[in-house]
Coordinates of C-alpha atoms in Angstrom, one line a residue:
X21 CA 21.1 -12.5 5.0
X22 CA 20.0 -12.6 1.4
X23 CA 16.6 -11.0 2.1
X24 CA 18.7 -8.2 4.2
X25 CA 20.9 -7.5 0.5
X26 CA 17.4 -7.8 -1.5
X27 CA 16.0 -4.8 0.7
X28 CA 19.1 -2.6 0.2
X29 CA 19.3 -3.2 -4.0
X30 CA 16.4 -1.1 -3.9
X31 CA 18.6 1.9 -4.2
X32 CA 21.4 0.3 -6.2
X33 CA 20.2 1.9 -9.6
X34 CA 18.3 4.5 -7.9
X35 CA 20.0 8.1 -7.5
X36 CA 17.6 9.6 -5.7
X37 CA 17.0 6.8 -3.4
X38 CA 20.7 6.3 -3.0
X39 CA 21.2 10.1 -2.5
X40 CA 18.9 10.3 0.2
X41 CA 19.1 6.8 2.2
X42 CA 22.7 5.7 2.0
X43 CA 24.4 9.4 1.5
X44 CA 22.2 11.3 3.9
X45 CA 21.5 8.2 6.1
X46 CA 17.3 8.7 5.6
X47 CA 16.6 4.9 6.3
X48 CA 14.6 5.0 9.3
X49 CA 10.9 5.8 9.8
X50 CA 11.6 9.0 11.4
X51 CA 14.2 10.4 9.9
X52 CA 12.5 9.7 6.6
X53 CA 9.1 11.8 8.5
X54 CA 11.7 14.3 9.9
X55 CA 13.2 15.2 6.5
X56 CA 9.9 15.6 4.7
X57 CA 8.4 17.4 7.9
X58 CA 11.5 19.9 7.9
X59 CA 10.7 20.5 3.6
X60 CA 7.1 20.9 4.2
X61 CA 7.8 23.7 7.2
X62 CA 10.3 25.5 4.5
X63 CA 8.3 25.8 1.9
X64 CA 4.8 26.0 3.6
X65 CA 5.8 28.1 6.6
X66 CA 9.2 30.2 6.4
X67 CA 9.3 31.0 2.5
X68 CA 5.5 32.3 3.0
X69 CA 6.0 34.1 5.8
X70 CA 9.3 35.9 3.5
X71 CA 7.5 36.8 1.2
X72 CA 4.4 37.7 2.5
X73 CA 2.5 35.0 1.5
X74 CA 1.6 33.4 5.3
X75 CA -1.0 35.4 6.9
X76 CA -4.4 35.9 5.2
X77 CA -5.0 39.5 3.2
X78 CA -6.8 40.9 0.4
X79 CA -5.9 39.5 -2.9
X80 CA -3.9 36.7 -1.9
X81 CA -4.2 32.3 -1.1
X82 CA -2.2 32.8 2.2
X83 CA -0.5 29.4 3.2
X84 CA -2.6 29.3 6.0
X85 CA -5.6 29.4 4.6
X86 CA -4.8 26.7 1.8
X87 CA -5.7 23.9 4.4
X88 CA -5.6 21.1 1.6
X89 CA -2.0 22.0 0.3
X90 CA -0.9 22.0 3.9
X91 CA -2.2 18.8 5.0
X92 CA -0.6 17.5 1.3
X93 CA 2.6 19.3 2.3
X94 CA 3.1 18.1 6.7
X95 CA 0.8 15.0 6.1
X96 CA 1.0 13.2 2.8
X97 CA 4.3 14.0 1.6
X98 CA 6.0 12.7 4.8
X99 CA 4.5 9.5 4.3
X100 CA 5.3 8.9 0.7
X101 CA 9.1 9.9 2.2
X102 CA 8.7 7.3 5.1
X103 CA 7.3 4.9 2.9
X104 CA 10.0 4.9 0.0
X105 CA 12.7 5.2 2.6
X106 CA 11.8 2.6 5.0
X107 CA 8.5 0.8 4.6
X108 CA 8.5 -0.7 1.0
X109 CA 12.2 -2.2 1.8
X110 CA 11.5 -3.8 5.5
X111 CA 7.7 -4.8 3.9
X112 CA 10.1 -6.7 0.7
X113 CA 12.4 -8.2 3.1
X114 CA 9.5 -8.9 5.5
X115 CA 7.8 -10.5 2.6
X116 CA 10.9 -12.8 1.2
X117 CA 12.0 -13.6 4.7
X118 CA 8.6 -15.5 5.4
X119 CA 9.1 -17.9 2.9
X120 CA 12.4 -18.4 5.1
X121 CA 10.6 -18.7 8.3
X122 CA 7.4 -20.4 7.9
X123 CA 8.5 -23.5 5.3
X124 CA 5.6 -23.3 3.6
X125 CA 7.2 -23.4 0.3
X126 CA 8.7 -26.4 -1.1
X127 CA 12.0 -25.8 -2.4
X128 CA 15.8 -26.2 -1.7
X129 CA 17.6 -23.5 0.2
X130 CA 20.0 -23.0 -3.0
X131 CA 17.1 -22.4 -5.1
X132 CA 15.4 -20.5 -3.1
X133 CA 18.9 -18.0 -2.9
X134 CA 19.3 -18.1 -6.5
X135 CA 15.5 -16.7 -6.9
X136 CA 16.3 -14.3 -4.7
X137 CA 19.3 -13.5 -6.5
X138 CA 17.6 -12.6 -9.7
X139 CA 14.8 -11.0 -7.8
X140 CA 17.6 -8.8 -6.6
X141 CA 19.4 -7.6 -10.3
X142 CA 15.6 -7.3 -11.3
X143 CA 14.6 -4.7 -8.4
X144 CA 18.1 -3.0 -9.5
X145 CA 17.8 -2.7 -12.7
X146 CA 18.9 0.7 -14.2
X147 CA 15.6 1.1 -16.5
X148 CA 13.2 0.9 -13.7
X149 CA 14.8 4.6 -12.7
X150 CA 14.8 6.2 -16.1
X151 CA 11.0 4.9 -16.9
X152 CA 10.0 7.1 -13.1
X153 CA 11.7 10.2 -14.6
X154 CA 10.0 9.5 -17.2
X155 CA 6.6 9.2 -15.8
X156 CA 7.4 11.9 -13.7
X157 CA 8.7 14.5 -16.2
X158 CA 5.5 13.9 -17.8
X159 CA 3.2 14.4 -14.4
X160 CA 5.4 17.4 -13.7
X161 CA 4.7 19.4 -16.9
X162 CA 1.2 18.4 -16.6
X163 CA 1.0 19.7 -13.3
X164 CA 2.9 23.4 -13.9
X165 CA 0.5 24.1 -17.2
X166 CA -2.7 23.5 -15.2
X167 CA -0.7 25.7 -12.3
X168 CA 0.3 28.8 -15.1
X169 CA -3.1 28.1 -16.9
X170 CA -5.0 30.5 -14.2
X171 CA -2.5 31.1 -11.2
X172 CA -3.9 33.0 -8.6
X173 CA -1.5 34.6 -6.0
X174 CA -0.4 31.8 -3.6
X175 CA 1.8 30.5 -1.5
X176 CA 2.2 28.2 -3.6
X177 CA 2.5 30.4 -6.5
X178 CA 3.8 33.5 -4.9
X179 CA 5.9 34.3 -8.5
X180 CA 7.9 32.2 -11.0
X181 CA 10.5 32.8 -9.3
X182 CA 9.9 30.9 -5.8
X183 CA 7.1 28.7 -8.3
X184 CA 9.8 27.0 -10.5
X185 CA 12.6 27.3 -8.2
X186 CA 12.0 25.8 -4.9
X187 CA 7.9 24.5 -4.8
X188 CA 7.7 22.5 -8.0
X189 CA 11.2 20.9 -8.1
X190 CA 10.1 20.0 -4.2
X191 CA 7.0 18.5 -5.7
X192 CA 8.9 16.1 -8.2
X193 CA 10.8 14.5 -5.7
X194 CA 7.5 12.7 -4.3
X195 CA 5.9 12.0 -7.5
X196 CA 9.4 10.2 -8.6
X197 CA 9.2 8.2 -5.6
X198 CA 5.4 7.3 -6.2
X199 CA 6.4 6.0 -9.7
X200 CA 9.7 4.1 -8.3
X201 CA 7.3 2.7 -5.5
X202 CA 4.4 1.0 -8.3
X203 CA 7.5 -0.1 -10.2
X204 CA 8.9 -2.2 -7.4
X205 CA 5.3 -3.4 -6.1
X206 CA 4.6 -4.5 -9.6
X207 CA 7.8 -6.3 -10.0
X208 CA 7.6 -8.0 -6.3
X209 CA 4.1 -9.3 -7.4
X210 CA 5.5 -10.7 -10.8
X211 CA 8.4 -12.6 -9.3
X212 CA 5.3 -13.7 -6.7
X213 CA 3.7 -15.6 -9.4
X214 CA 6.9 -17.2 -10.5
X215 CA 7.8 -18.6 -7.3
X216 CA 4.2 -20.2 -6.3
X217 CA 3.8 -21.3 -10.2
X218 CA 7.2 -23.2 -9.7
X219 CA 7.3 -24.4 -6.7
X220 CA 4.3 -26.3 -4.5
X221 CA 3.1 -24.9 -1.0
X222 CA 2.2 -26.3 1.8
X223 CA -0.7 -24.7 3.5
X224 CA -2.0 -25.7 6.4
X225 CA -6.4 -24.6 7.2
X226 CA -5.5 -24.5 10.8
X227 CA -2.3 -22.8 11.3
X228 CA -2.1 -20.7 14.1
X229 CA -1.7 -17.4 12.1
X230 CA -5.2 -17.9 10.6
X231 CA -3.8 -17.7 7.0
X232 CA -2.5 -21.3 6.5
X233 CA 1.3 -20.4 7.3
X234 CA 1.2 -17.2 4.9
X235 CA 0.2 -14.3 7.0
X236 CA 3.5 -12.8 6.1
X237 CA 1.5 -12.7 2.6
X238 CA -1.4 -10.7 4.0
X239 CA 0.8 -8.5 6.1
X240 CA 2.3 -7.3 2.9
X241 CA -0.7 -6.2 1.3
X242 CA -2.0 -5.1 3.9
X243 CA 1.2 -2.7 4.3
X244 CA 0.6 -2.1 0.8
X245 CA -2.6 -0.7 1.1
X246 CA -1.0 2.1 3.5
X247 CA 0.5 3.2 -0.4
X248 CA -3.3 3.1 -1.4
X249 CA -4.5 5.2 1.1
X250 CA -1.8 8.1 0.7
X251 CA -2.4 8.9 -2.7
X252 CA -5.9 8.3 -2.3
X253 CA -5.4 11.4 0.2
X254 CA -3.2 13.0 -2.4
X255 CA -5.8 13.1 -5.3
X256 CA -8.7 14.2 -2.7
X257 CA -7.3 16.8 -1.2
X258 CA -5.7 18.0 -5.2
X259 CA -9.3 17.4 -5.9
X260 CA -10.5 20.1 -3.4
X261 CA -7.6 22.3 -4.6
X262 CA -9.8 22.5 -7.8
X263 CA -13.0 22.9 -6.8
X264 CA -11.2 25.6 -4.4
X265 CA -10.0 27.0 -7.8
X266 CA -13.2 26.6 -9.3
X267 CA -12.4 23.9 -12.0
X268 CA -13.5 21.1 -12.9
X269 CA -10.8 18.1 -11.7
X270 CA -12.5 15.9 -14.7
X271 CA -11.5 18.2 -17.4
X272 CA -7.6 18.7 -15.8
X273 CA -5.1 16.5 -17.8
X274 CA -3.4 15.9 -14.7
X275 CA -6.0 15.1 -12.8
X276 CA -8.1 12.9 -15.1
X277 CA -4.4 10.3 -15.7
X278 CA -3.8 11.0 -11.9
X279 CA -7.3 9.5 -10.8
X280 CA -7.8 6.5 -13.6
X281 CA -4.0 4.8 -12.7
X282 CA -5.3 5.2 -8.9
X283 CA -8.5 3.4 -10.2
X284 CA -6.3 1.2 -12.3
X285 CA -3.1 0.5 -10.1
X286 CA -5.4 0.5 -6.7
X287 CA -6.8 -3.0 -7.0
X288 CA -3.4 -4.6 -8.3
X289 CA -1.4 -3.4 -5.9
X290 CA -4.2 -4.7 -3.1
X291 CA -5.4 -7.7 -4.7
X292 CA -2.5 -9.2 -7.2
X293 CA -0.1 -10.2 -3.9
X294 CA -3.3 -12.5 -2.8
X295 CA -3.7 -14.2 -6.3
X296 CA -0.8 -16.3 -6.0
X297 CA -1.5 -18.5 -2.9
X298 CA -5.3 -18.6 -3.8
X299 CA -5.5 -22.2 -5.4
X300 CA -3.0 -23.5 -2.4
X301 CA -5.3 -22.0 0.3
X302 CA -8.4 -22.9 -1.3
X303 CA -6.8 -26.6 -1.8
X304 CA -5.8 -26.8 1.7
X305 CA -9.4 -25.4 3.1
X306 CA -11.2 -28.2 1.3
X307 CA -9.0 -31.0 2.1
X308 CA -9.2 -30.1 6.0
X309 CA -13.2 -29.8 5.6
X310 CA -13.3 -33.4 3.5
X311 CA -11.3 -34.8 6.4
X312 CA -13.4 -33.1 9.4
X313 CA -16.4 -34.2 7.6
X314 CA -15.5 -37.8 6.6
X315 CA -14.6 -38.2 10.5
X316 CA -17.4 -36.8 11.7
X317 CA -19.5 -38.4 9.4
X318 CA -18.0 -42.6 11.3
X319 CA -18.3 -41.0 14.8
X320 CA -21.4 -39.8 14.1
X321 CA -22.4 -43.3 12.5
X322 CA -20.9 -45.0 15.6
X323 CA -23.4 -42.7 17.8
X324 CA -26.1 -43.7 15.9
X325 CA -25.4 -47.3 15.8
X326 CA -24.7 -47.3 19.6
X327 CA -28.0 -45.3 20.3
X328 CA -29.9 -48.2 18.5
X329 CA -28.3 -50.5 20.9
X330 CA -29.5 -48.5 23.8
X331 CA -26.2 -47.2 24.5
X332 CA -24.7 -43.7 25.0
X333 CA -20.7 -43.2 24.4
X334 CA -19.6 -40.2 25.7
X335 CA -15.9 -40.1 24.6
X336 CA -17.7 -40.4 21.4
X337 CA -20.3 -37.2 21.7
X338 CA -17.3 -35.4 22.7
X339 CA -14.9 -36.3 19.6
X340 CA -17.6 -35.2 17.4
X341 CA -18.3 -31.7 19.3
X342 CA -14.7 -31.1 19.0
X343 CA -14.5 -32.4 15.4
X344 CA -17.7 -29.6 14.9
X345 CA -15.5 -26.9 16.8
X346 CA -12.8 -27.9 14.0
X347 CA -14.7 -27.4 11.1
X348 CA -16.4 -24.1 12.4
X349 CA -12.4 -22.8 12.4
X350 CA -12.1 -24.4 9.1
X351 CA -14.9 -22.6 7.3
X352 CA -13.2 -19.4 8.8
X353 CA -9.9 -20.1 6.8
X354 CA -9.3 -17.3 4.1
X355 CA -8.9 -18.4 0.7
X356 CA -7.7 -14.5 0.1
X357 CA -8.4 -12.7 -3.8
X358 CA -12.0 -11.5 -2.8
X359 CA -12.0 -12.6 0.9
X360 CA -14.3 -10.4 3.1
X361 CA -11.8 -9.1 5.2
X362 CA -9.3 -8.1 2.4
X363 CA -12.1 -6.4 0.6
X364 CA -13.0 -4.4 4.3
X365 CA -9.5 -3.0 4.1
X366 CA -9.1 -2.3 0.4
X367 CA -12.6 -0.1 0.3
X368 CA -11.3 1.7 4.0
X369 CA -7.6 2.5 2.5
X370 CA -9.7 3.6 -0.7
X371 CA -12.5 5.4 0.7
X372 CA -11.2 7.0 3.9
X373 CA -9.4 9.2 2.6
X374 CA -11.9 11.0 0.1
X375 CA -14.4 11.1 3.2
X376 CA -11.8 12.8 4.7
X377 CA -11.2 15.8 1.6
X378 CA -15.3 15.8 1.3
X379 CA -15.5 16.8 5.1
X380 CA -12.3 19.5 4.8
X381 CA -14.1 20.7 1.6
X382 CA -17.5 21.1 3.3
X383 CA -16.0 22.5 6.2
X384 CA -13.9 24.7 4.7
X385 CA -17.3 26.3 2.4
X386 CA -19.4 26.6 5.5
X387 CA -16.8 28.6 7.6
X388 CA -16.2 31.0 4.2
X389 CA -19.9 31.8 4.5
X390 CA -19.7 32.3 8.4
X391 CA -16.6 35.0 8.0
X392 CA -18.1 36.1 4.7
X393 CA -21.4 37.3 6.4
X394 CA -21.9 41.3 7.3

């Protein structure tokens, strides 16, 4: 199927992506988690324990007591693997295919293949892999000078050697895919807006999926704010690294860009998918309650009219309870942008995580006094 061809195009101008998911075969969920897993152990684990650099001493930042950098290194590096591998494709095709499924949208079958089509050259295109390297060459030397500005004995700084030969060329390979992954997000969303500002919708304020018939819509940002959440982990648990190191993240070049395109990209990525099918949804929710209501308002009449007479009808009481029960669900439709329950899981992929880093940070301090004590 088309939306099966859009999710493997991904890689097409991608030799990284290519490398690792159609060379190696890493296009599963696991073996993406495996991979990453097996990298983190290597350079976290064995290489430490090599060189010395594993058990706690004198002198040293043993591996095992940089909790942060190990939770980056068997925690959120995985996930940015599985995630580049596997979940942004199937979330794509996931995304495409509902249009497919759902008939929501009104528009042929050919041009709904042809959009797909260019959707498909546009995800591929060759410049979207040079602007990452780009983006990442650029994150990467702002990374190593704040490393070689005051490096303290490490494992993740055990010498230059081990530093620029195996740890920070393993650290590129995840910030490339983080740039790869906005890239494609942003391009998704654009292509999002083309489709609902070409083609009508059909919404419907009681479908069964609670979202009018898009649900497939929601499920994608919702999937999408699984992306959030990992680099809001990433930039805590950097952010304790500092304060570890005694800096000040504010005044680290790479920190300060790392934290405002979070603060900047964040709410796009969330929110931007949602835009789109706002005005049908909201459309769709009013029309259901102005028919509810204009119903309930001639039963209601017909009640009334009836009660003057002295008489009761009770198919008629019972028509308008149910008509109320209908509106109730109506008023519960999502029109989506700021809805309640989008804005619940932005704030708990966004804030999670620092909680998280605040508790290992506090943690981390109080146990350094408790050891530290004579």
């Amino acid at each position: 199927m088309m939306t099966e061809h859009l999710a493997s195009s991904l890689f097409d101008a991608d030799p990284p992506g290519r490398l690792l998911v159609r060379k190696l075969k890493v296009n599963s969920r696991l073996r993406a988690l495996l991979l990453a897993i097996g990298l983190a152990v290597l350079t976290s684990i064995v290489v430490p324990w090599l060189d010395g650099f594993l058990i706690p001493r004198p002198g040293i930042v043993s591996s095992l007591q940089d909790l942060p950098s190990l939770l980056i290194a068997l925690i959120a590096i995985p996930a940015i693997y599985s995630y580049y591998c596997f979940e942004q494709p199937d979330m794509i095709r996931e995304l495409f295919q509902g249009f497919v499924d759902s008939d929501t949208l009104i528009i042929e079958e050919g041009q709904y293949q042809e959009f797909l089509r260019k959707l498909q050259k546009r995800l591929a295109w060759r410049g979207w892999s040079i602007v990452a390297l780009m983006l990442t060459a650029a994150a990467v030397v702002l990374h190593a000078s704040a490393v070689l500005s005051s490096p303290e004995p490490s494992a993740y700084y055990p010498n230059p050697a081990i530093f620029f030969g195996l740890n920070l060329p393993l650290m590129t390979l995840p910030i490339y895919m983080v740039w790869m992954m906005l890239l494609r997000h942003l391009t998704v969303i654009v292509d999002l807006f083309r489709l609902f500002r070409s083609h009508k919708t059909q919404v419907h304020a009681l479908h069964p999926d609670g979202c009018g018939g898009l649900s497939f819509i929601g499920r994608f940002s919702l999937r999408g704010s699984y992306f959030i959440a990992i680099l809001a982990l990433n930039i805590s648990l950097l952010t304790v690294i500092n304060l570890r190191q005694q800096r000040n993240p504010l005044t680290e070049p790479s920190m300060t860009l790392a934290a405002a395109a979070y603060l900047v990209l964040a709410p796009i990525a969330f929110f931007l998918p949602l835009t789109p099918a706002h005005r049908g949804m909201r459309e769709a929710k009013r029309s259901a309650q102005r028919l509810i209501s204009n119903e309930a308002n001639r039963i209601y009449q017909e009640i009334q009219n009836n009660l003057q007479q002295g008489a009761v009808d009770q198919t008629a009481i019972g028509r308008f309870g149910e008509l109320n029960k209908l509106y109730d669900l109506t008023k519960n439709f999502p029109v989506w942008r700021l809805d309640v329950t989008m804005l619940r899981r932005f704030l708990t992929a966004s804030i999670v995580p620092f909680l998280c880093a605040i508790l290992i940070y506090i943690l981390r301090k109080y146990f350094n006094q408790t050891f530290s004590r004579p």
